[in-house]
PDB file of C-alpha atoms and ligand atoms in Angstrom:
ATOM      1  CA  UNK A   1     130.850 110.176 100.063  1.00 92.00           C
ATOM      2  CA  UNK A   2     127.442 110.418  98.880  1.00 97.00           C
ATOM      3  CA  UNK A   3     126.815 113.326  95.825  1.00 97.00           C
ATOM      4  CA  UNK A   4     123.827 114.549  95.623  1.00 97.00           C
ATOM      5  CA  UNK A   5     122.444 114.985  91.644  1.00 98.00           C
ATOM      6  CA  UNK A   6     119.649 116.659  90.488  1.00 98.00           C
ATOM      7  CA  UNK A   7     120.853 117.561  86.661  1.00 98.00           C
ATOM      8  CA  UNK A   8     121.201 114.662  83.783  1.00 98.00           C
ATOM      9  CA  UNK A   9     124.435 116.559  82.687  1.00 98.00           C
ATOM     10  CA  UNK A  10     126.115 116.182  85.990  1.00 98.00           C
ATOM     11  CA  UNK A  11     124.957 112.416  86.547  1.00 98.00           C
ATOM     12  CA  UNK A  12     126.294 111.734  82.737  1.00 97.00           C
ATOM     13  CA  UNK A  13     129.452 113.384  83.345  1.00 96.00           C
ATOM     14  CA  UNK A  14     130.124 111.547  86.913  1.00 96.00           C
ATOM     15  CA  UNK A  15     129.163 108.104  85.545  1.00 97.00           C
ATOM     16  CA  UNK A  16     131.128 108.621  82.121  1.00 96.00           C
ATOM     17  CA  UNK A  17     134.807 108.990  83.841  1.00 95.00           C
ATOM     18  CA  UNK A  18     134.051 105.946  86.429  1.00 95.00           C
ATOM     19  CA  UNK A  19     132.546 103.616  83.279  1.00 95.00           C
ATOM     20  CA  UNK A  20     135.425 104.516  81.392  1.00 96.00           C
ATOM     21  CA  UNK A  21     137.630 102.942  84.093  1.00 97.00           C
ATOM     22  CA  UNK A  22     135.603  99.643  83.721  1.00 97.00           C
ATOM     23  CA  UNK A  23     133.072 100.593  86.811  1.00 98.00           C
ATOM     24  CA  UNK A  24     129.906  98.732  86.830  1.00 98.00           C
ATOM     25  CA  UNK A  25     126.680 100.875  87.822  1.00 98.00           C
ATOM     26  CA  UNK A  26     123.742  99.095  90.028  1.00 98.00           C
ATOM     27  CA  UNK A  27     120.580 101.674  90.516  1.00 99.00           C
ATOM     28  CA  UNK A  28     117.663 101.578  92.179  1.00 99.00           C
ATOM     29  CA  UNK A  29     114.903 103.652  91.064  1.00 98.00           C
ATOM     30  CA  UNK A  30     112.581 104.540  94.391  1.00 98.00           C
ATOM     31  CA  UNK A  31     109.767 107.649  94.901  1.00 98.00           C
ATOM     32  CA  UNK A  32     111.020 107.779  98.563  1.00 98.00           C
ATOM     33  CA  UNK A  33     109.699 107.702 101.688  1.00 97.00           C
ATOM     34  CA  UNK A  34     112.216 104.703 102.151  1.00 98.00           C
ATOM     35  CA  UNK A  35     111.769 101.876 104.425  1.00 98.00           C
ATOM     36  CA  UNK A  36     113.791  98.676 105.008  1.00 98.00           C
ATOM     37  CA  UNK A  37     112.430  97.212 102.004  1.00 98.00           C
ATOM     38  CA  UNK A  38     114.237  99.390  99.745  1.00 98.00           C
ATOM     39  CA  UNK A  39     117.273  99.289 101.679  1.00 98.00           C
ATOM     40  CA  UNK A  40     117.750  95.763 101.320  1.00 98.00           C
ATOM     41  CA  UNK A  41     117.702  96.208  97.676  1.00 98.00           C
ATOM     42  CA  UNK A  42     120.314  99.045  97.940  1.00 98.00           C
ATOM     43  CA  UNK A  43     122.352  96.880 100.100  1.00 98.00           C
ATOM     44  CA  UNK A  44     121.878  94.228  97.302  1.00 98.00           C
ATOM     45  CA  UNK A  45     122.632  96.430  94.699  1.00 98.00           C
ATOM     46  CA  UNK A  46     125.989  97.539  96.396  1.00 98.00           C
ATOM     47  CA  UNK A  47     127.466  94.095  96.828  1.00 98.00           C
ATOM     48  CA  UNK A  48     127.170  93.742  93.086  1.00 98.00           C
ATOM     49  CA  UNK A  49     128.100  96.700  91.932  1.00 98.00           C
ATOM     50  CA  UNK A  50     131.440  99.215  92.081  1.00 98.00           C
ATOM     51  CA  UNK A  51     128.649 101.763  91.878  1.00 98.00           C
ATOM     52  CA  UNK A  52     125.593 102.533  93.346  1.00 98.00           C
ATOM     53  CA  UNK A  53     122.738 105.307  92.184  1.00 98.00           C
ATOM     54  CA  UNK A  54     119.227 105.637  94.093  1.00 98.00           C
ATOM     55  CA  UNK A  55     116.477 108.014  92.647  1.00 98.00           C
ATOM     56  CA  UNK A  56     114.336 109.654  94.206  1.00 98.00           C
ATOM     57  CA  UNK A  57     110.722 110.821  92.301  1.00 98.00           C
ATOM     58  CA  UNK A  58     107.809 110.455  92.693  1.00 98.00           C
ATOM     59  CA  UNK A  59     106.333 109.710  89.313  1.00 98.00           C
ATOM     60  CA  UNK A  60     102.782 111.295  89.095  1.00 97.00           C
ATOM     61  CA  UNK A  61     102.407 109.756  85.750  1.00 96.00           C
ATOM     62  CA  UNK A  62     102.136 106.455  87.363  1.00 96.00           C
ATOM     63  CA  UNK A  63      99.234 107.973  89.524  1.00 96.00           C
ATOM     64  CA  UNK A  64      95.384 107.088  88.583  1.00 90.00           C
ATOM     65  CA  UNK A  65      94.293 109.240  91.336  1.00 91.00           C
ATOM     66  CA  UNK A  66      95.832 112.587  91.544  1.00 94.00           C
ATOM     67  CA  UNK A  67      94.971 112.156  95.690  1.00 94.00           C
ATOM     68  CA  UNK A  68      97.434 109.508  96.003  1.00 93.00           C
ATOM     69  CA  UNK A  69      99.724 111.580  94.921  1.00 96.00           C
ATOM     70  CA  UNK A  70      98.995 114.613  96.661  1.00 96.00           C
ATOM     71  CA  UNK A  71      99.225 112.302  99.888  1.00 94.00           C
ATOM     72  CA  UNK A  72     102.085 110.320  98.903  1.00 96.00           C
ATOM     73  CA  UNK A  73     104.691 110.904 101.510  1.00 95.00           C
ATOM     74  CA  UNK A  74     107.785 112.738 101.002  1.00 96.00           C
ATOM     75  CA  UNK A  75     110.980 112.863 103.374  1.00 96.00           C
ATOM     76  CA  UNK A  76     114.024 114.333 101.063  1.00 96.00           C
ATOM     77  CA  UNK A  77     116.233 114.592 104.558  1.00 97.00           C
ATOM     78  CA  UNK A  78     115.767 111.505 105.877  1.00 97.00           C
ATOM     79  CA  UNK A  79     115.740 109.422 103.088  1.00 98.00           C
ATOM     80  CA  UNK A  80     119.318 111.092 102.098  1.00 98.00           C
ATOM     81  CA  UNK A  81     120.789 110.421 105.586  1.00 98.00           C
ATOM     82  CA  UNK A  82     119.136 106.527 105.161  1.00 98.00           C
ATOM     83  CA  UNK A  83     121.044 106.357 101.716  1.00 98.00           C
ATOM     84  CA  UNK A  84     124.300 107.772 103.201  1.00 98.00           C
ATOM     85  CA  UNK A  85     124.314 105.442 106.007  1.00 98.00           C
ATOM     86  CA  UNK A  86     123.977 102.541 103.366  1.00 98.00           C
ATOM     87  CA  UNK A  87     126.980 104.017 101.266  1.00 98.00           C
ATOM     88  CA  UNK A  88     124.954 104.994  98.588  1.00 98.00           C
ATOM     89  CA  UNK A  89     127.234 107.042  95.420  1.00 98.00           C
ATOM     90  CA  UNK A  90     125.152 108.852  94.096  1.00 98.00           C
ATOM     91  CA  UNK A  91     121.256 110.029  95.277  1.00 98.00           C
ATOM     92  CA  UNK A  92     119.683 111.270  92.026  1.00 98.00           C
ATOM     93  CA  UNK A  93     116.871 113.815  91.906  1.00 98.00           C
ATOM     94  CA  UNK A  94     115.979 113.906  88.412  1.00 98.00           C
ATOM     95  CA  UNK A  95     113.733 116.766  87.016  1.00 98.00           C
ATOM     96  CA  UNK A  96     110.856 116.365  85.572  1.00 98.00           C
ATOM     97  CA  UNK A  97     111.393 117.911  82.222  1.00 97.00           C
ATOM     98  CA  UNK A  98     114.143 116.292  81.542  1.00 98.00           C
ATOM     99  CA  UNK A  99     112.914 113.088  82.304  1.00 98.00           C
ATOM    100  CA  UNK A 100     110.443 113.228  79.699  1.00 97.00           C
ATOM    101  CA  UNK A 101     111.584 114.569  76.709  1.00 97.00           C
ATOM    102  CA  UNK A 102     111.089 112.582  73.078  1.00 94.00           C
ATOM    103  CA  UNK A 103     114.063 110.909  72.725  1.00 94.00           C
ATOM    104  CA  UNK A 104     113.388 109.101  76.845  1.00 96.00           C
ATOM    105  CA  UNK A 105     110.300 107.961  76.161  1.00 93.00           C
ATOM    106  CA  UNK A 106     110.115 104.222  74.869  1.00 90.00           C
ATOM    107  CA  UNK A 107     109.004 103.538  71.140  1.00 87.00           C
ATOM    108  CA  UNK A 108     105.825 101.424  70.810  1.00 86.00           C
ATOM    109  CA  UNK A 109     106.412  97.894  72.010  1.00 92.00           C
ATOM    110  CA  UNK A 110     104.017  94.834  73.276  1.00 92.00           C
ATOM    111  CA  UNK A 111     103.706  94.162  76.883  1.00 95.00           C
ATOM    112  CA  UNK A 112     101.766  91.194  75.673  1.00 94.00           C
ATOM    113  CA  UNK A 113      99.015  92.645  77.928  1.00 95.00           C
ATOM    114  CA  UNK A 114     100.918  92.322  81.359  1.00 97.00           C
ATOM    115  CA  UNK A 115      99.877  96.054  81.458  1.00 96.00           C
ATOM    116  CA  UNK A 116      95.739  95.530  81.592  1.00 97.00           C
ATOM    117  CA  UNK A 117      95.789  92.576  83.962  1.00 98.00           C
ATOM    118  CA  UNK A 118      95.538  93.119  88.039  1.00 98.00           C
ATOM    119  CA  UNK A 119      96.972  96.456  89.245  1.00 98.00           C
ATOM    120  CA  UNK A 120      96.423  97.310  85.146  1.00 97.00           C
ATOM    121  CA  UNK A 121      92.466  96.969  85.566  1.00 97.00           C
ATOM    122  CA  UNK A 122      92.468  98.692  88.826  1.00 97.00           C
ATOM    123  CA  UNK A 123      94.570 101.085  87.969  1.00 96.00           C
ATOM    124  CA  UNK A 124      94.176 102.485  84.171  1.00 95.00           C
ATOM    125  CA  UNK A 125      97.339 103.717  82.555  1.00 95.00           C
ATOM    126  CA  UNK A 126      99.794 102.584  85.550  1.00 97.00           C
ATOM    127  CA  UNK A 127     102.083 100.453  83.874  1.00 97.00           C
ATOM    128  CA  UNK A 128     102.465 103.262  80.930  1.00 96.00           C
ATOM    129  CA  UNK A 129     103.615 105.562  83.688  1.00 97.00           C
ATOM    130  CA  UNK A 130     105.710 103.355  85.553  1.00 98.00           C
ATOM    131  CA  UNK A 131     107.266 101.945  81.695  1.00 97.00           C
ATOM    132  CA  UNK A 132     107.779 106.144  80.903  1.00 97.00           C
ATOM    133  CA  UNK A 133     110.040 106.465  83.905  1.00 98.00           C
ATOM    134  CA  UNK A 134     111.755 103.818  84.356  1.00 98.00           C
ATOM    135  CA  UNK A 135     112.829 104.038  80.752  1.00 98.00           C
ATOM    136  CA  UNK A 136     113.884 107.562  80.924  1.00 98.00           C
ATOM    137  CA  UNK A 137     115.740 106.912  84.032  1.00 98.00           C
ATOM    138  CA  UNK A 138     117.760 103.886  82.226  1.00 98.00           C
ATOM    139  CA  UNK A 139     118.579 106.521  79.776  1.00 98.00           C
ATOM    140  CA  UNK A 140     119.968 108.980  82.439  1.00 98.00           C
ATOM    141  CA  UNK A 141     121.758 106.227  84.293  1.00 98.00           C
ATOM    142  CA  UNK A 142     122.420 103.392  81.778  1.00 98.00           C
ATOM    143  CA  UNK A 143     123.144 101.065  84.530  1.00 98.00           C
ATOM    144  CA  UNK A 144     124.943  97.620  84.431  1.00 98.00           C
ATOM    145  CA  UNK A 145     122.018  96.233  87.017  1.00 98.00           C
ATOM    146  CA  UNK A 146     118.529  97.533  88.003  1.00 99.00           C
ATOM    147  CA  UNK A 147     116.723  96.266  90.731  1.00 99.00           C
ATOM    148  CA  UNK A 148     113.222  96.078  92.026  1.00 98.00           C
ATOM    149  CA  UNK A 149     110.909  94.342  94.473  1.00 98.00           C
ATOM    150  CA  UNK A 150     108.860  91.724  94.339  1.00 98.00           C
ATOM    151  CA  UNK A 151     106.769  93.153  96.185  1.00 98.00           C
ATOM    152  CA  UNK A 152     105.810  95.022  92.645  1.00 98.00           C
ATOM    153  CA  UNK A 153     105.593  91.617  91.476  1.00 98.00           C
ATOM    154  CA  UNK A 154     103.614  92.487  88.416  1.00 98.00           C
ATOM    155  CA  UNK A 155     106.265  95.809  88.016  1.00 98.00           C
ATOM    156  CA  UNK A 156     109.054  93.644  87.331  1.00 98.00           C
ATOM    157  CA  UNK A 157     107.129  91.370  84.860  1.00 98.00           C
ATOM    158  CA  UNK A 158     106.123  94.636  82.996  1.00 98.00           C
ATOM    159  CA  UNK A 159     109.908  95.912  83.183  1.00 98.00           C
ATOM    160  CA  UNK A 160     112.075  92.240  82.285  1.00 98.00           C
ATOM    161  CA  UNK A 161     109.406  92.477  79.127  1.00 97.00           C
ATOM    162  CA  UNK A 162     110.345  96.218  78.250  1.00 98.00           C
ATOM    163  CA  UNK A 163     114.087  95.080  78.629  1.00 98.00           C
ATOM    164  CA  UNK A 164     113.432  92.125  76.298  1.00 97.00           C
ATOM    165  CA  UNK A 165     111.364  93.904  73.941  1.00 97.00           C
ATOM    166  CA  UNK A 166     113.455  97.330  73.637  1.00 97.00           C
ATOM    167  CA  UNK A 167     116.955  94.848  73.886  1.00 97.00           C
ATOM    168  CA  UNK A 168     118.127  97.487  76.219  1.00 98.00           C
ATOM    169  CA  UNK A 169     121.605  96.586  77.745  1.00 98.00           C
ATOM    170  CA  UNK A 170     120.901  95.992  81.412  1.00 98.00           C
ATOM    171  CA  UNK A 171     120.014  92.806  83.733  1.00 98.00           C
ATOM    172  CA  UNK A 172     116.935  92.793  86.170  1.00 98.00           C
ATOM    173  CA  UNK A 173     117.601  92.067  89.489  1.00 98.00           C
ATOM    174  CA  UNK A 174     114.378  91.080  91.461  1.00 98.00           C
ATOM    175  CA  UNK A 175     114.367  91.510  95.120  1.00 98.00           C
ATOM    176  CA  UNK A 176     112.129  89.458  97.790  1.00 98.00           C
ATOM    177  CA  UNK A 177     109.558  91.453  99.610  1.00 98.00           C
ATOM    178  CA  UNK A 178     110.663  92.483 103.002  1.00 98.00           C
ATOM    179  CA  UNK A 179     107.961  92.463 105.887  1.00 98.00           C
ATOM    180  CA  UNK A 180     107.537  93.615 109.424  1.00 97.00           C
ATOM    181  CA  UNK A 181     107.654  91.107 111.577  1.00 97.00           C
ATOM    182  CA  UNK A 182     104.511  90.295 112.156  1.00 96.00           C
ATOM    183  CA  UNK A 183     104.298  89.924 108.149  1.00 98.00           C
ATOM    184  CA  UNK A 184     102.879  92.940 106.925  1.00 98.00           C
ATOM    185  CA  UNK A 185     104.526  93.862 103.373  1.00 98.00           C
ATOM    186  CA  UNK A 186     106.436  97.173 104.087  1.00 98.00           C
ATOM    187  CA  UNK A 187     105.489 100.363 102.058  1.00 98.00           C
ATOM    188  CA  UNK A 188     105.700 103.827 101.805  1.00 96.00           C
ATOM    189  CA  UNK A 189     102.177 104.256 101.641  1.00 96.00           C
ATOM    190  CA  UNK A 190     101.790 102.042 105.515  1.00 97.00           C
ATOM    191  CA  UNK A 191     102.880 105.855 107.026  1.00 95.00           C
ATOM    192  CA  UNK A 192      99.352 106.617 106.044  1.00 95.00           C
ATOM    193  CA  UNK A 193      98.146 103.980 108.128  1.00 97.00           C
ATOM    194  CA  UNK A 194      97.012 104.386 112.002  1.00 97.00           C
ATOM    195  CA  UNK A 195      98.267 101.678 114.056  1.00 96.00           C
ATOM    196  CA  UNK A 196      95.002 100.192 114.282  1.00 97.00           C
ATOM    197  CA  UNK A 197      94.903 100.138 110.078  1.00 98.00           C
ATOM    198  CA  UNK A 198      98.201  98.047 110.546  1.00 97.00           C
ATOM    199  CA  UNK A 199      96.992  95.358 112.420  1.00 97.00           C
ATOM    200  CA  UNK A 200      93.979  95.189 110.241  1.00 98.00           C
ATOM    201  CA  UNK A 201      96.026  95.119 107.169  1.00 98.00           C
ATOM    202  CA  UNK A 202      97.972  92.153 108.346  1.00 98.00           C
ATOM    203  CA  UNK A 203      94.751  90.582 106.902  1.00 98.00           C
ATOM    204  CA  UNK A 204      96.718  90.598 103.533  1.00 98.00           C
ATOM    205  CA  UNK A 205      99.380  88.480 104.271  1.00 98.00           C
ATOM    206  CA  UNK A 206      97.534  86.469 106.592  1.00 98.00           C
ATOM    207  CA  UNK A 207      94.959  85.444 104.227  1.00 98.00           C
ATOM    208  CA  UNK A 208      98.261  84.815 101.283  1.00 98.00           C
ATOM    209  CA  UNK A 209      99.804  82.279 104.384  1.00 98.00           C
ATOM    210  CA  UNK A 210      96.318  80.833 104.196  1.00 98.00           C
ATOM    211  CA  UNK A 211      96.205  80.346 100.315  1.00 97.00           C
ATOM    212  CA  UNK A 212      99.851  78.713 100.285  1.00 96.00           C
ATOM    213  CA  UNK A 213      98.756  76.545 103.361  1.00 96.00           C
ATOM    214  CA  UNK A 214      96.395  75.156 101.434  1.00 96.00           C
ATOM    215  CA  UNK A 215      96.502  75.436  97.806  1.00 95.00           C
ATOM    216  CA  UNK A 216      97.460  72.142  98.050  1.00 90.00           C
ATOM    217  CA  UNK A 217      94.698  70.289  99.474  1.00 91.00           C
ATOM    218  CA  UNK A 218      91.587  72.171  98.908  1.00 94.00           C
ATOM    219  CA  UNK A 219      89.468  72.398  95.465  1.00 94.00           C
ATOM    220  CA  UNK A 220      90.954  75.934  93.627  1.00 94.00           C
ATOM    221  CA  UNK A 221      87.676  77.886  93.686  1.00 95.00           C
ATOM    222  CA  UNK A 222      86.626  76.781  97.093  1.00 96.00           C
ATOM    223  CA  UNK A 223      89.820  78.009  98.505  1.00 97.00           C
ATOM    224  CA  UNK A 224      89.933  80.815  96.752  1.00 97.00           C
ATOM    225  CA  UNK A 225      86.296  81.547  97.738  1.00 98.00           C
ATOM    226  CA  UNK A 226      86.809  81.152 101.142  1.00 98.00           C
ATOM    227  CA  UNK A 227      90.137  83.458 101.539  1.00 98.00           C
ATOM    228  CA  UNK A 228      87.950  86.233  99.750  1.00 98.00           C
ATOM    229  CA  UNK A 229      85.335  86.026 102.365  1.00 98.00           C
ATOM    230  CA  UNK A 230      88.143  86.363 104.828  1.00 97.00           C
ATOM    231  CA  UNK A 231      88.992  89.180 103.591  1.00 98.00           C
ATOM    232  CA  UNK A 232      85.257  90.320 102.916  1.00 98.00           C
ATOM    233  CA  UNK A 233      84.745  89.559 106.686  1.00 98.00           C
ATOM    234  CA  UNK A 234      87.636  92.155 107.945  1.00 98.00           C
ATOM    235  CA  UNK A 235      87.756  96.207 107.652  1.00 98.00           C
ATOM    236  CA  UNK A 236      89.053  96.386 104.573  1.00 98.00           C
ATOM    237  CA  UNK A 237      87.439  96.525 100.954  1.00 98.00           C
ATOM    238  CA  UNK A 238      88.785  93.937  98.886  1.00 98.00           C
ATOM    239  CA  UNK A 239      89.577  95.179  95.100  1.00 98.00           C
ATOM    240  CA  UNK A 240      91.064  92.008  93.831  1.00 98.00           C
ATOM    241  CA  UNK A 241      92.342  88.872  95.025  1.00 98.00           C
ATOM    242  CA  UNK A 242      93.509  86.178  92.095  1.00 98.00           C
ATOM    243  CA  UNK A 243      95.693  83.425  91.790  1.00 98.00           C
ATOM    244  CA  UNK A 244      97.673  83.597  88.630  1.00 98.00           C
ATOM    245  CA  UNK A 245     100.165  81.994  86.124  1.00 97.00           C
ATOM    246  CA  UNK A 246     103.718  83.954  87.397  1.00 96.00           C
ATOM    247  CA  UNK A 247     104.784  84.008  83.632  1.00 95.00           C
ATOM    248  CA  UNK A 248     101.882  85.567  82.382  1.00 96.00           C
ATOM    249  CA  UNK A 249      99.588  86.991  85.232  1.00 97.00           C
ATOM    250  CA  UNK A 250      96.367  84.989  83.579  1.00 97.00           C
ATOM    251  CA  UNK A 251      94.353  84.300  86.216  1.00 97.00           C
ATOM    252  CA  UNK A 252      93.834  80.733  86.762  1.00 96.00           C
ATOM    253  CA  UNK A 253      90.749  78.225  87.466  1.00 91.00           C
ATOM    254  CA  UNK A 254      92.595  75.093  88.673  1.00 91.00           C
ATOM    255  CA  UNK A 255      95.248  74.444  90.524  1.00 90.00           C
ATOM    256  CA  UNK A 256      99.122  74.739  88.658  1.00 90.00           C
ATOM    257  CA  UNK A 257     102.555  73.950  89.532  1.00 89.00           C
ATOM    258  CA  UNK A 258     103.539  77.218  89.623  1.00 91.00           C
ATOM    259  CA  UNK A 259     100.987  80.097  91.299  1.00 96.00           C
ATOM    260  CA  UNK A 260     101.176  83.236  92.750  1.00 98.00           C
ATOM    261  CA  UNK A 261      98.476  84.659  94.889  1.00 98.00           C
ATOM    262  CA  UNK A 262      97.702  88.634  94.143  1.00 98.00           C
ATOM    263  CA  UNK A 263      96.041  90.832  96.250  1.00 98.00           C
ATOM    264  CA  UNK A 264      95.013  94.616  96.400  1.00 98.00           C
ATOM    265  CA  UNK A 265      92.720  96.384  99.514  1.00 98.00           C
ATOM    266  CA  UNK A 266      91.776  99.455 100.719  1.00 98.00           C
ATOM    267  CA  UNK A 267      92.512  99.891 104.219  1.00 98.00           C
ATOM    268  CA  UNK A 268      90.833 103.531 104.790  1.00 97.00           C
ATOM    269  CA  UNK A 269      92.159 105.531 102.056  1.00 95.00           C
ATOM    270  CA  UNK A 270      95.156 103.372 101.410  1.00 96.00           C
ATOM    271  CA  UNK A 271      95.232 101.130  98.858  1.00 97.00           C
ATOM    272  CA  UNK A 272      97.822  98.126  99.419  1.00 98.00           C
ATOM    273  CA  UNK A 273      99.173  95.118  97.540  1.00 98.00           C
ATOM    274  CA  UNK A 274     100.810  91.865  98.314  1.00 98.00           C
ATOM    275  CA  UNK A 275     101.720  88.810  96.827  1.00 98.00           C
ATOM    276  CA  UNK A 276     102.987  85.274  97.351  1.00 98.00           C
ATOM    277  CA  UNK A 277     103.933  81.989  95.473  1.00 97.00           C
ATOM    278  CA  UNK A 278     101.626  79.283  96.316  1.00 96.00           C
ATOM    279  CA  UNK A 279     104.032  76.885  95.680  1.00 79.00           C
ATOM    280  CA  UNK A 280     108.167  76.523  96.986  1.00 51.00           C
ATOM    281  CA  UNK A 281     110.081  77.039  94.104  1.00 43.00           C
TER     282      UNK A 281
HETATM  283  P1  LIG B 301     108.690 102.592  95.407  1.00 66.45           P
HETATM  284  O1  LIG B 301     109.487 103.623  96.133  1.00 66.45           O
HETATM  285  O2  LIG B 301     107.436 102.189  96.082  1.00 66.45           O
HETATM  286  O3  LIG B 301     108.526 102.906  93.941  1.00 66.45           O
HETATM  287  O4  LIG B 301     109.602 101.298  95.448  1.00 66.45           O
HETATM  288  C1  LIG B 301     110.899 101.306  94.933  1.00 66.45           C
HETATM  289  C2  LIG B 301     111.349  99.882  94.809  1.00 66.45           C
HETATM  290  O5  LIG B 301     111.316  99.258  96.087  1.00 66.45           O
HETATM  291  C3  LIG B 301     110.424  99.063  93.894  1.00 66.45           C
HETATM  292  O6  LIG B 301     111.217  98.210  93.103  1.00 66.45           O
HETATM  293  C4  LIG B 301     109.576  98.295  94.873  1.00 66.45           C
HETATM  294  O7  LIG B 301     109.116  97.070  94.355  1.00 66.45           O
HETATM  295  C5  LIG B 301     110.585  98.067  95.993  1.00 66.45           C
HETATM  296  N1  LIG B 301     109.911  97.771  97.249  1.00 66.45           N
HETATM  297  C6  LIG B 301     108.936  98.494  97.846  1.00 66.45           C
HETATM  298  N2  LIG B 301     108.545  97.887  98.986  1.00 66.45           N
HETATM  299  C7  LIG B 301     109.269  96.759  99.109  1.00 66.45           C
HETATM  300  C8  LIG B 301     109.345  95.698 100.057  1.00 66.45           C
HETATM  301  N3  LIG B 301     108.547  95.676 101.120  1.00 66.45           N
HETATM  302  N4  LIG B 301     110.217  94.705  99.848  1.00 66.45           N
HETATM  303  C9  LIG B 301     111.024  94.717  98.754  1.00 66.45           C
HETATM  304  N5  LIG B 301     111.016  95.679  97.828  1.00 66.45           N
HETATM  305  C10 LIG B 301     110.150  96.683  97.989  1.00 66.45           C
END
């Protein structure tokens, strides 16, 4: 049955007796408004796990612009009844003030400047918000595992380098971004979007399939050029597109064994990211 948690004291006490009887602990930290895409990662982390936590908050720390998260969608019922149709343990609501209190917060480390890069630029102080919470929440939940999407491809490069850098005693578990099927990367924020906005938005990952189509064969700038006007020529407003080193998010200038093609629009008000590798792995 799944237990419903909203104090630390209560989700320490429940996770102390089942660790004590040798229970690993998979969690999945989510702001809600769940979709398919985070249920394959809950489904993931339940095959590896004896136990599985899900939280639920939306971080406004993480925010840039306070509208986005005024406007960020929130479904408490239904995204309970999704969890305890997946055979979820434990949903965890954690409060906000005892999230962040001094001893949750992370000590001064280096993200070797995967913070100011990409969504960083666009979106000042992001990764500091999304490093605050995720941090407190390993605290609350010390888990075994923690996973998290690819689709947040830059998110999990930020959070396997706050692991490293901390030495804190869990293993990342990335997930592959799940699409609709006519390819559009699913997200919360997509609710926002009219139907219309969705077919437009499919822009993204059509003009990705483009880049990985032909990364190979065409000059890096000229491809790159052209998938930006493709982008340019459609309804949304293009923030960023790049193609960049997976290790360290540098943008590159020539082609490179390893790629991965970035992107982040506005379709309307929404602002939406995607990313592929450019190259099969
Ligand atoms: P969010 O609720 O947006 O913070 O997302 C919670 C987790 O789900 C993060 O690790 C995201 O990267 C992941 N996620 C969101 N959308 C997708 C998707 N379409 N496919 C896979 N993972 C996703």
């Amino acid at each position: 049955m799944t237990q419903q948690i909203t104090a630390v004291s209560a989700l320490a006490s429940f996770l102390h007796k089942a660790k004590s009887r040798g229970q690993t602990v998979g969690f999945v930290p989510t702001m809600g408004a769940l979709h398919e895409g985070h249920l394959a990662i809950v489904r993931k982390a339940r095959q590896e796990n004896n136990l599985t936590v899900v939280s639920i908050y939306v971080n406004e720390r993480q925010f840039n612009n306070s509208e986005d998260f005024l406007k960020y969608p929130r479904h408490e019922e239904s995204d309970l009844s999704l969890l305890q149709g997946e055979g979820v343990d434990i949903v965890y609501f954690p409060q906000t003030a005892e999230l962040f209190t001094q001893e949750n917060l992370p000590i001064n480390f280096s993200l070797n400047g995967l913070d100011v890069l990409l969504e960083g630029a666009s979106r000042p102080g992001h990764f500091k918000g999304v490093v605050e919470v995720v941090h407190a929440l390993f605290m609350h939940v010390q888990p075994t595992k923690a996973y998290f999407g690819l689709k947040d491809f830059q998110q999990v490069a930020v959070l396997r380098k706050m692991v490293k850098e901390l030495q804190l005693p869990v293993e990342l578990v990335a997930v592959p971004t799940v699409r609709a099927e006519n390819g559009l990367a699913l997200s919360s924020r997509n609710q926002r979007l009219s139907e219309e906005q969705r077919q437009e938005a499919l822009i993204l990952f059509k003009t990705l399939c483009f880049l990985k189509e032909h990364y190979q064969k065409t000059p890096h700038n000229e491809l790159l050029a052209q998938a930006k006007a493709n982008i340019h020529s459609s309804s949304l407003k293009l923030d960023y597109l790049e193609i960049v080193d997976p290790e360290t998010l540098i943008s590159l200038n020539e082609h490179h064994p390893q790629a991965l093609a970035c992107v982040a629009a506005f379709c309307g008000e929404v602002r939406l990211i995607d990313n592929m590798l450019l190259i099969a792995q």
